[in-house]
PDB file of C-alpha atoms in Angstrom:
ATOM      1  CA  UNK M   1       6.546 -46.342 -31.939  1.00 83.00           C
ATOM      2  CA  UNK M   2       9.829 -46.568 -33.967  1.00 86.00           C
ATOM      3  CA  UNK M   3       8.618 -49.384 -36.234  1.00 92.00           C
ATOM      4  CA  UNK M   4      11.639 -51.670 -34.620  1.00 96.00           C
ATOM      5  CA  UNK M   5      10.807 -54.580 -32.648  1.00 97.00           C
ATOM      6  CA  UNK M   6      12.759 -56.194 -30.153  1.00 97.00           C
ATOM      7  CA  UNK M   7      11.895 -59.074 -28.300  1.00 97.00           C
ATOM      8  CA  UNK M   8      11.632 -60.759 -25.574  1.00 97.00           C
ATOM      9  CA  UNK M   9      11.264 -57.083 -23.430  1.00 96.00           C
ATOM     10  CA  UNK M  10      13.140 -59.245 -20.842  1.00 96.00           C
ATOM     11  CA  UNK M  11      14.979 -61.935 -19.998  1.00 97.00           C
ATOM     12  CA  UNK M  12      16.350 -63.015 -16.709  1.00 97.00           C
ATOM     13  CA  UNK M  13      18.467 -65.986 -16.818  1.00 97.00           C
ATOM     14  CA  UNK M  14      21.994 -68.010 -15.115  1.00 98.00           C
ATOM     15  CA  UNK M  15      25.380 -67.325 -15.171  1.00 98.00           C
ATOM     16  CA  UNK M  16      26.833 -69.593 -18.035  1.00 98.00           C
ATOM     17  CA  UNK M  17      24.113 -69.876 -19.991  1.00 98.00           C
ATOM     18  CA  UNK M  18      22.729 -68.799 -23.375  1.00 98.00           C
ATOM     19  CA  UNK M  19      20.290 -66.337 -24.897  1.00 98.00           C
ATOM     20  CA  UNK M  20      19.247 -65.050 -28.259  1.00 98.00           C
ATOM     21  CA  UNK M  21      17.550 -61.667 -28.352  1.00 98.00           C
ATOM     22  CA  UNK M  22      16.010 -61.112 -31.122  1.00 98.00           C
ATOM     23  CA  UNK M  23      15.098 -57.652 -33.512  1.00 98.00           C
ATOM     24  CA  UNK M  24      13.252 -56.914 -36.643  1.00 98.00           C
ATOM     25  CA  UNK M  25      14.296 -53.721 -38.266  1.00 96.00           C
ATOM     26  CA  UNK M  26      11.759 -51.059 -39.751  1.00 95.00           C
ATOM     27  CA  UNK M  27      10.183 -51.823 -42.944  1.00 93.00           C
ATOM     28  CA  UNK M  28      12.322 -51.115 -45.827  1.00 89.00           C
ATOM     29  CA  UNK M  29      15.859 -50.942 -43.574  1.00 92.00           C
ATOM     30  CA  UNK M  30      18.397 -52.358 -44.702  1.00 92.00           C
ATOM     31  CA  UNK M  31      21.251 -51.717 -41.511  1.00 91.00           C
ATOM     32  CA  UNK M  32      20.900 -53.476 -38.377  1.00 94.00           C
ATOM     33  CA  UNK M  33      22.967 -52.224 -35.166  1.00 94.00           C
ATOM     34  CA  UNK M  34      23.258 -53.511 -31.649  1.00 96.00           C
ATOM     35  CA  UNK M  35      23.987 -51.726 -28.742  1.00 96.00           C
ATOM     36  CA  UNK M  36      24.862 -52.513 -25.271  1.00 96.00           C
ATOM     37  CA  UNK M  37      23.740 -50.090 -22.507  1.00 94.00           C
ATOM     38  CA  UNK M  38      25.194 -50.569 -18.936  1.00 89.00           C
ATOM     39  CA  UNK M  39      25.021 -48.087 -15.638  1.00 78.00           C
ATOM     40  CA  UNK M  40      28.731 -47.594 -15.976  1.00 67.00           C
ATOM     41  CA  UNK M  41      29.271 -47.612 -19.564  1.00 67.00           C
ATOM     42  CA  UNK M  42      26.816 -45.979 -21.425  1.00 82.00           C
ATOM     43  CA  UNK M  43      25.615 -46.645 -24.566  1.00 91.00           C
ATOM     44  CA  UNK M  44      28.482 -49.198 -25.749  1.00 92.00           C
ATOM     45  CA  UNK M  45      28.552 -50.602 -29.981  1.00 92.00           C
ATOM     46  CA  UNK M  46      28.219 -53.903 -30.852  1.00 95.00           C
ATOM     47  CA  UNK M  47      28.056 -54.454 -34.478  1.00 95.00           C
ATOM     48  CA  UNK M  48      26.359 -53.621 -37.480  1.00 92.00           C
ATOM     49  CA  UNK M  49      24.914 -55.803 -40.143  1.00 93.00           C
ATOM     50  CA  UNK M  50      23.434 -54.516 -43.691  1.00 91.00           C
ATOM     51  CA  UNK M  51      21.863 -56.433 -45.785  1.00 92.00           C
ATOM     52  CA  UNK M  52      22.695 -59.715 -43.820  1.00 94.00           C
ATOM     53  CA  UNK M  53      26.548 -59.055 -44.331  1.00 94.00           C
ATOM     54  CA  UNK M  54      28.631 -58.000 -41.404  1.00 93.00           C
ATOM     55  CA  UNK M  55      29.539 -54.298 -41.545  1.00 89.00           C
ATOM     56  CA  UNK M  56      31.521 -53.322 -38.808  1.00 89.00           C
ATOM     57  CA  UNK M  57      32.197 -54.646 -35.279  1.00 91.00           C
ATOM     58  CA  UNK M  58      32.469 -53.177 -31.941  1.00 90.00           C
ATOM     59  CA  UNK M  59      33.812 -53.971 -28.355  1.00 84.00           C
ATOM     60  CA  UNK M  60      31.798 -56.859 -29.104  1.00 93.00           C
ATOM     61  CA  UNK M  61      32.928 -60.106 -27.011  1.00 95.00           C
ATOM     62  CA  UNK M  62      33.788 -63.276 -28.396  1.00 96.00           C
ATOM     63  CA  UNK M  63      31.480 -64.823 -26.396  1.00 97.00           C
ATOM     64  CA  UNK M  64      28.712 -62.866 -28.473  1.00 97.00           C
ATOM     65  CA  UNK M  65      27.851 -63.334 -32.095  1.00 97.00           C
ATOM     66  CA  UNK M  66      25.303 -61.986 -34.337  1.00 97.00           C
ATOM     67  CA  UNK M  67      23.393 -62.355 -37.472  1.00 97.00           C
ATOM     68  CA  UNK M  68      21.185 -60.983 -40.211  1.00 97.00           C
ATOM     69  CA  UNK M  69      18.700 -63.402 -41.927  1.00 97.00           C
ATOM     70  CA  UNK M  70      17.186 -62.982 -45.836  1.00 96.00           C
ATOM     71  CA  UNK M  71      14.056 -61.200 -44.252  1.00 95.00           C
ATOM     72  CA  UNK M  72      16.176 -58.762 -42.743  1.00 96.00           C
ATOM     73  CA  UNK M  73      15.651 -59.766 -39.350  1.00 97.00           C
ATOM     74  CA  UNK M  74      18.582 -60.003 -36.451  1.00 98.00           C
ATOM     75  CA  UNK M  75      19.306 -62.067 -33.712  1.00 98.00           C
ATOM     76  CA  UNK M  76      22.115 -61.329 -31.091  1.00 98.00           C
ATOM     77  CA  UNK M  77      23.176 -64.315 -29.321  1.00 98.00           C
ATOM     78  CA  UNK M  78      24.781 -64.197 -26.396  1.00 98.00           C
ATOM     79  CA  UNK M  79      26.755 -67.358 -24.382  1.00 97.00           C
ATOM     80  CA  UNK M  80      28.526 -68.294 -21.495  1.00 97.00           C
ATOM     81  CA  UNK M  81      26.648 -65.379 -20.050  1.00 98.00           C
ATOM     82  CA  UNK M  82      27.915 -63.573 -16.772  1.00 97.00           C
ATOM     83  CA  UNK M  83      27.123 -61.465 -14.060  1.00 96.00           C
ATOM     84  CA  UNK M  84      29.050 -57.953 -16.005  1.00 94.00           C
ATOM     85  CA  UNK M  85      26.652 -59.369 -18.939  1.00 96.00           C
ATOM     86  CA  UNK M  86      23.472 -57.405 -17.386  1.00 96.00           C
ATOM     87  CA  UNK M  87      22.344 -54.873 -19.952  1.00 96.00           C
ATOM     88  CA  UNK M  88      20.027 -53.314 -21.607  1.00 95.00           C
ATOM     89  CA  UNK M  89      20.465 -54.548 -25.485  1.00 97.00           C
ATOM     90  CA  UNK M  90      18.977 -52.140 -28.031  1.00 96.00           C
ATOM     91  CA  UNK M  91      18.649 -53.114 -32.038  1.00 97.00           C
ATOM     92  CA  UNK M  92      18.488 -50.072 -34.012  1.00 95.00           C
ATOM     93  CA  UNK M  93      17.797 -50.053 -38.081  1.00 94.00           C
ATOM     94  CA  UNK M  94      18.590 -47.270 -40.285  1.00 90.00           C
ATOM     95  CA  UNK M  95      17.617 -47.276 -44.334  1.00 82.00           C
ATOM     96  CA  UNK M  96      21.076 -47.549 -45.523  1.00 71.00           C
ATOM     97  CA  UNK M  97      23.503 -46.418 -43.042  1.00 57.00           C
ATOM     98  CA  UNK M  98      24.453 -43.848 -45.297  1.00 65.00           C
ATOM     99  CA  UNK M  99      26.142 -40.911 -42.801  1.00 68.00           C
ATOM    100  CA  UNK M 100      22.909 -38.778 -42.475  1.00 71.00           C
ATOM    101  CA  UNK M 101      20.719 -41.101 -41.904  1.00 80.00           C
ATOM    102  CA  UNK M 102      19.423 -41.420 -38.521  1.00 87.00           C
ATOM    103  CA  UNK M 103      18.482 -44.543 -36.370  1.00 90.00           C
ATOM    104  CA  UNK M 104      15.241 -45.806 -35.021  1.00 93.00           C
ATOM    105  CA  UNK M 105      16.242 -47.625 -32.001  1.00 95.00           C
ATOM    106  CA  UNK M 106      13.550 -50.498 -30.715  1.00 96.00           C
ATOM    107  CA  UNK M 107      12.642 -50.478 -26.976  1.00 95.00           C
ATOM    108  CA  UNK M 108      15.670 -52.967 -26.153  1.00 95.00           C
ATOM    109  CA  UNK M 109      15.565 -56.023 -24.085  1.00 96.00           C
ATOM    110  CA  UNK M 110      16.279 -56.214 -20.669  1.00 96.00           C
ATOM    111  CA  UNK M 111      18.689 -58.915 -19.211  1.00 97.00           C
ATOM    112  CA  UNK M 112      19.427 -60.189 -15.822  1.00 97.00           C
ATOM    113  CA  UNK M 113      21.743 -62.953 -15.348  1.00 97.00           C
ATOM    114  CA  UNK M 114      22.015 -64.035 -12.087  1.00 97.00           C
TER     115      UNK M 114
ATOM    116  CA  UNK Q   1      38.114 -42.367 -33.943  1.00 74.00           C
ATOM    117  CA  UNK Q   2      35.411 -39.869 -33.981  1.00 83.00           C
ATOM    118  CA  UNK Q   3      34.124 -39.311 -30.192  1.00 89.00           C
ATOM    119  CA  UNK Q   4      31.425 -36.884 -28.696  1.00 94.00           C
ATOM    120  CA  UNK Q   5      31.575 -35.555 -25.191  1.00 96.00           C
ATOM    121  CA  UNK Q   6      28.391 -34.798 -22.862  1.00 97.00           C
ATOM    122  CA  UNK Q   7      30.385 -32.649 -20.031  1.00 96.00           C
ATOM    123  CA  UNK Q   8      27.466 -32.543 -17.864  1.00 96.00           C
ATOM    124  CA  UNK Q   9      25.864 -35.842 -15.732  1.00 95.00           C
ATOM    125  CA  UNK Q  10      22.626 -33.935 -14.929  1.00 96.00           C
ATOM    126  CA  UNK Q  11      21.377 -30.526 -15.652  1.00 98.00           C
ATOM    127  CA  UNK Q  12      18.904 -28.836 -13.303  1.00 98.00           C
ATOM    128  CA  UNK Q  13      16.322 -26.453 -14.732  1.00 98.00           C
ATOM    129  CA  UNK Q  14      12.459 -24.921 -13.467  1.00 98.00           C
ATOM    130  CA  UNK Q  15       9.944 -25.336 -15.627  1.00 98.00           C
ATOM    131  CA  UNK Q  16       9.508 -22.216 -18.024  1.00 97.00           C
ATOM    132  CA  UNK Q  17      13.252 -21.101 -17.967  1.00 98.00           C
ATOM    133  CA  UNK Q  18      15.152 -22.384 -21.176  1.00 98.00           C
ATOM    134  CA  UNK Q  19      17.542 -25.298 -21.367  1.00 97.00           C
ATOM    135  CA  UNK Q  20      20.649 -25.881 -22.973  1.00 98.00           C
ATOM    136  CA  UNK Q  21      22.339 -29.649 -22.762  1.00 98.00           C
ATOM    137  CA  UNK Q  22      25.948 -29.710 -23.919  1.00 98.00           C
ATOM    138  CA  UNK Q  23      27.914 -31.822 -26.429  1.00 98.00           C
ATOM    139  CA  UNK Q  24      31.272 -31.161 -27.756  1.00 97.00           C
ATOM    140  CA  UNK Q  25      32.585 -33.735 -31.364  1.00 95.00           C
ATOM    141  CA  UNK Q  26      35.590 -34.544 -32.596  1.00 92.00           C
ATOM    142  CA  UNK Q  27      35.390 -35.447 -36.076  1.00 87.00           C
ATOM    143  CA  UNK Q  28      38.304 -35.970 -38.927  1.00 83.00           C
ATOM    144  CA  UNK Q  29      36.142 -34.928 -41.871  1.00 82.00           C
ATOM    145  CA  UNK Q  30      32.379 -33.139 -41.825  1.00 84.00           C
ATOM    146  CA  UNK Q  31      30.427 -33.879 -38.527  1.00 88.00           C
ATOM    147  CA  UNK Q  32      26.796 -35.959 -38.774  1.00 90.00           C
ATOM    148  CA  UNK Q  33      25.389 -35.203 -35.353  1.00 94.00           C
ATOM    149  CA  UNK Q  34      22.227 -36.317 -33.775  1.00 95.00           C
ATOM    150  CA  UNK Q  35      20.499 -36.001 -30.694  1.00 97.00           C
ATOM    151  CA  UNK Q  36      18.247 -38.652 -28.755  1.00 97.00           C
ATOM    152  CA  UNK Q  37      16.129 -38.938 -25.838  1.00 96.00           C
ATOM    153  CA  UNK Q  38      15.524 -41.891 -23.360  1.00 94.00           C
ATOM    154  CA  UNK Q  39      12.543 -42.072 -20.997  1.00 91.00           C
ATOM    155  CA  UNK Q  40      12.352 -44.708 -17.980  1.00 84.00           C
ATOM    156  CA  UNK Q  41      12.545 -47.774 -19.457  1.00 78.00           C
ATOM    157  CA  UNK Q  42      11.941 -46.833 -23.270  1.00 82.00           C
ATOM    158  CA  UNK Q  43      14.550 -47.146 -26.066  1.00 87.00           C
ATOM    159  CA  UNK Q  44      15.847 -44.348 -27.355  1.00 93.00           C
ATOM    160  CA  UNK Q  45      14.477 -41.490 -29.626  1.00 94.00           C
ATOM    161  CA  UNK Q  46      15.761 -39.598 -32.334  1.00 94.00           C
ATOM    162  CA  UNK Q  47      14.743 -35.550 -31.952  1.00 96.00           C
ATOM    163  CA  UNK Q  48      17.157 -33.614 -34.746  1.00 96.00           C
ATOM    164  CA  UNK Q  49      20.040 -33.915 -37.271  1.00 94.00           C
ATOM    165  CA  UNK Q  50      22.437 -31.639 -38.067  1.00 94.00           C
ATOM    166  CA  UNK Q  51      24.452 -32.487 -41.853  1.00 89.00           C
ATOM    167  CA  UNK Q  52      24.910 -29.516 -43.356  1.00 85.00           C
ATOM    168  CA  UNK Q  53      23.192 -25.778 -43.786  1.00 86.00           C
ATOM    169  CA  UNK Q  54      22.054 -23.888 -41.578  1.00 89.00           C
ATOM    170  CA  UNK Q  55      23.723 -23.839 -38.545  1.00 93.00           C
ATOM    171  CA  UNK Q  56      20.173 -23.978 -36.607  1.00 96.00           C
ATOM    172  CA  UNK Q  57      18.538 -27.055 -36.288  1.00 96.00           C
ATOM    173  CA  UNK Q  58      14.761 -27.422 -35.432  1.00 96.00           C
ATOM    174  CA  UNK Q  59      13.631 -31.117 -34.155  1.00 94.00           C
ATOM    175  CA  UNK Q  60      10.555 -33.171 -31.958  1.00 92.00           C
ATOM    176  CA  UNK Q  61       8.923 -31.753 -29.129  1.00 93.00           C
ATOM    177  CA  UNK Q  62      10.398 -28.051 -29.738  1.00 96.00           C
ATOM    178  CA  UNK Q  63      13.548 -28.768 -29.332  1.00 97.00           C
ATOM    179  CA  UNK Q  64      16.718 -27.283 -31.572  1.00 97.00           C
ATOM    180  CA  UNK Q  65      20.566 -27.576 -31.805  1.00 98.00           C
ATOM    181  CA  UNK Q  66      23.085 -24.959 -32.100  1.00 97.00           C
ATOM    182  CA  UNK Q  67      25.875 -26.242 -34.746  1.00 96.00           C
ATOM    183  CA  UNK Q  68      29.219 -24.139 -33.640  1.00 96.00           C
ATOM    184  CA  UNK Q  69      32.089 -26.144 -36.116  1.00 94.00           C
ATOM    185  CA  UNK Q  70      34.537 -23.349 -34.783  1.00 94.00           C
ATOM    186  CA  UNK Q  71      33.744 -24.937 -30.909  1.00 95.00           C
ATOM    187  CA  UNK Q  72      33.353 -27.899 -32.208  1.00 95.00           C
ATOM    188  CA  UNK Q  73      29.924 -28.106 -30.367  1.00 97.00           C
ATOM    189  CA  UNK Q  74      26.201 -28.829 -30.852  1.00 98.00           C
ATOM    190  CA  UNK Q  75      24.380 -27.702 -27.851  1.00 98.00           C
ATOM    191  CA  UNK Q  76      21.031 -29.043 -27.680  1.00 98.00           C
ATOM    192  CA  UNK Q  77      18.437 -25.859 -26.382  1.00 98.00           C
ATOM    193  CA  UNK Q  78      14.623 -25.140 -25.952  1.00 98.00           C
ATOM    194  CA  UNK Q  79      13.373 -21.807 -24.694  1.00 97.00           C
ATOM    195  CA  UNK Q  80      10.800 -23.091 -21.935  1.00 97.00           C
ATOM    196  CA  UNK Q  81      11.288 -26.278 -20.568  1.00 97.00           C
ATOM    197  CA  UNK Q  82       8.681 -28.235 -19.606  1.00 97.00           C
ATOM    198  CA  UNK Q  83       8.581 -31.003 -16.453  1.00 97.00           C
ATOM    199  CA  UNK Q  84       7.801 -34.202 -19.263  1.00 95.00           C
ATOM    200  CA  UNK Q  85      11.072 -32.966 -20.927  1.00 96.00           C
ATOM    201  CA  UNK Q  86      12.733 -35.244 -17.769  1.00 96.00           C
ATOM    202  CA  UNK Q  87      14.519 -37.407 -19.554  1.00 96.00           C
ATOM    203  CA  UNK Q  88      18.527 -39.026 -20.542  1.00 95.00           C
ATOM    204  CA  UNK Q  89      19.707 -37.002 -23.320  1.00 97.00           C
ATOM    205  CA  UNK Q  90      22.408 -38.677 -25.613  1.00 97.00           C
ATOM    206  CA  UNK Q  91      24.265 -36.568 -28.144  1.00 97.00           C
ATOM    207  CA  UNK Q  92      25.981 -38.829 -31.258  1.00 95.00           C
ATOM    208  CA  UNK Q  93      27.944 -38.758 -34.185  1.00 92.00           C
ATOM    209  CA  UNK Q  94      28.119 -40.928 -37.379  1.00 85.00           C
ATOM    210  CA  UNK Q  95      31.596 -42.662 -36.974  1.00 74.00           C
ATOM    211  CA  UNK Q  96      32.611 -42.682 -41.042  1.00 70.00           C
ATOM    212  CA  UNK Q  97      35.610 -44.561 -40.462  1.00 65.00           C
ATOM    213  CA  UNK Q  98      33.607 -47.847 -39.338  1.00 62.00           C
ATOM    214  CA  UNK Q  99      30.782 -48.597 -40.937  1.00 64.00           C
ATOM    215  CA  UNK Q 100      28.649 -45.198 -40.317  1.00 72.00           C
ATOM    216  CA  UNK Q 101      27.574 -46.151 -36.937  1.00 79.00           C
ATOM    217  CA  UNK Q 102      26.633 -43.962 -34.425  1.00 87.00           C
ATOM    218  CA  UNK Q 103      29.099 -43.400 -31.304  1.00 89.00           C
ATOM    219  CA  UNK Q 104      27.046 -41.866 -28.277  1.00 93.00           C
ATOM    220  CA  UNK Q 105      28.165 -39.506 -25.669  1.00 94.00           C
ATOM    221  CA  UNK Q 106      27.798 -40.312 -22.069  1.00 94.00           C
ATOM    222  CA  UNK Q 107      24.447 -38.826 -21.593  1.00 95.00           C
ATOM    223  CA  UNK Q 108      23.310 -35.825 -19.743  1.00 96.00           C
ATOM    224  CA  UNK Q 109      20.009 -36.298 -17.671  1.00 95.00           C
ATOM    225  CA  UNK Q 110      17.743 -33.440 -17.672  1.00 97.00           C
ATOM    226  CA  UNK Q 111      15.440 -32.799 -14.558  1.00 97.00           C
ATOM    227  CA  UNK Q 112      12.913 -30.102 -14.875  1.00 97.00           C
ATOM    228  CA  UNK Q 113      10.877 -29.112 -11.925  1.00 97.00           C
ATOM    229  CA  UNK Q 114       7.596 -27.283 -11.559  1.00 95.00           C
TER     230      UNK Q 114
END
């Protein structure tokens, strides 16, 4: 167990709607990162939040948005949703982002839009 | 842009021989590079860092990495593979020049068989 927790595990839902996928970071971390992982693409960045400011930003859509709350927790929302949009999202946290520092990744949530 | 390369899709090995999964960086300044494993359907997991020193690293599960900086490589090895070591293999770097997050290779999946 990586100490991050991502939830819900999955989420199936329609084309042009919205979802907000939610992470809370391990205990003590600061840095907050989302990933996208698709068949074709791999493991894609989203952004990166530390300590609730916005750090730095990804191919992230502008359909999708992101933020970090006071308790350190994230929430990844994403709209308009399409088909492409199917994904595995994974939150990872890291205690400062400093450029050693590794990243626990939680088990990411799964989403189907159909 | 900092980028890491996984030249191999899948690497076939028998159980007992040793294994060696590839990765090649490109880096402006000092590399940070990590590798991680994925099961089926689990997030991912970090197994060793290399930041500086030895050019050796030792990490989970018996697993080590081989920094080369003249190759520009950091080959993840073990000596006897084992058939649980089946897994998606992800090499990454620490991208300094946006916010310290991690950019992933491609992947490599291992299959061991007995």
């Amino acid at each position: 167990d990586s100490g991050v927790t991502q939830t819900p595990k999955h989420l199936i839902t329609a084309t042009g709607q919205r979802v907000t996928l939610r992470c809370s970071p391990r205990s003590g971390d600061l840095s907050v990162y989302w990933y996208q992982q698709s068949l074709d693409q791999g493991l894609q960045f989203l952004i990166q939040y530390y300590n609730g400011e916005e750090r730095a930003k990804g191919n992230i859509l502008e359909r999708f948005s992101a933020q970090q709350f006071p308790d350190l927790h994230s929430e990844l929302n994403l709209s308009s949703l399409e088909l492409g949009d199917s994904a595995l999202y994974f939150c990872a946290s890291s205690v400062i982002g400093g450029q050693g520092t590794e990243a626990f990744f939680g088990q990411g949530t799964r989403l189907t839009v159909v | 842009a900092q980028s890491v390369a996984q030249p191999e899709d899948q690497v076939n090995v028998a159980e007992g021989n040793p294994l060696t999964v590839k990765c090649t960086y490109s880096v402006s300044g000092n590399p940070y590079l990590f590798w991680y494993v994925q099961y089926p359907n689990r997030g991912l997991q970090f197994l060793l860092k290399y930041i500086t020193g030895d050019n050796l690293v030792k990490g989970s599960y018996g697993f080590e990495a081989e920094f080369n900086k003249s190759q520009t490589s950091f080959h993840l090895k073990k000596p006897s593979a084992l058939v649980s070591d089946s897994a998606l293999y992800f090499c990454a770097v620490r991208d300094i020049g946006a916010g310290n997050m991690l950019t992933f290779g491609g992947g490599t999946r291992l299959m061991v068989k007995p």
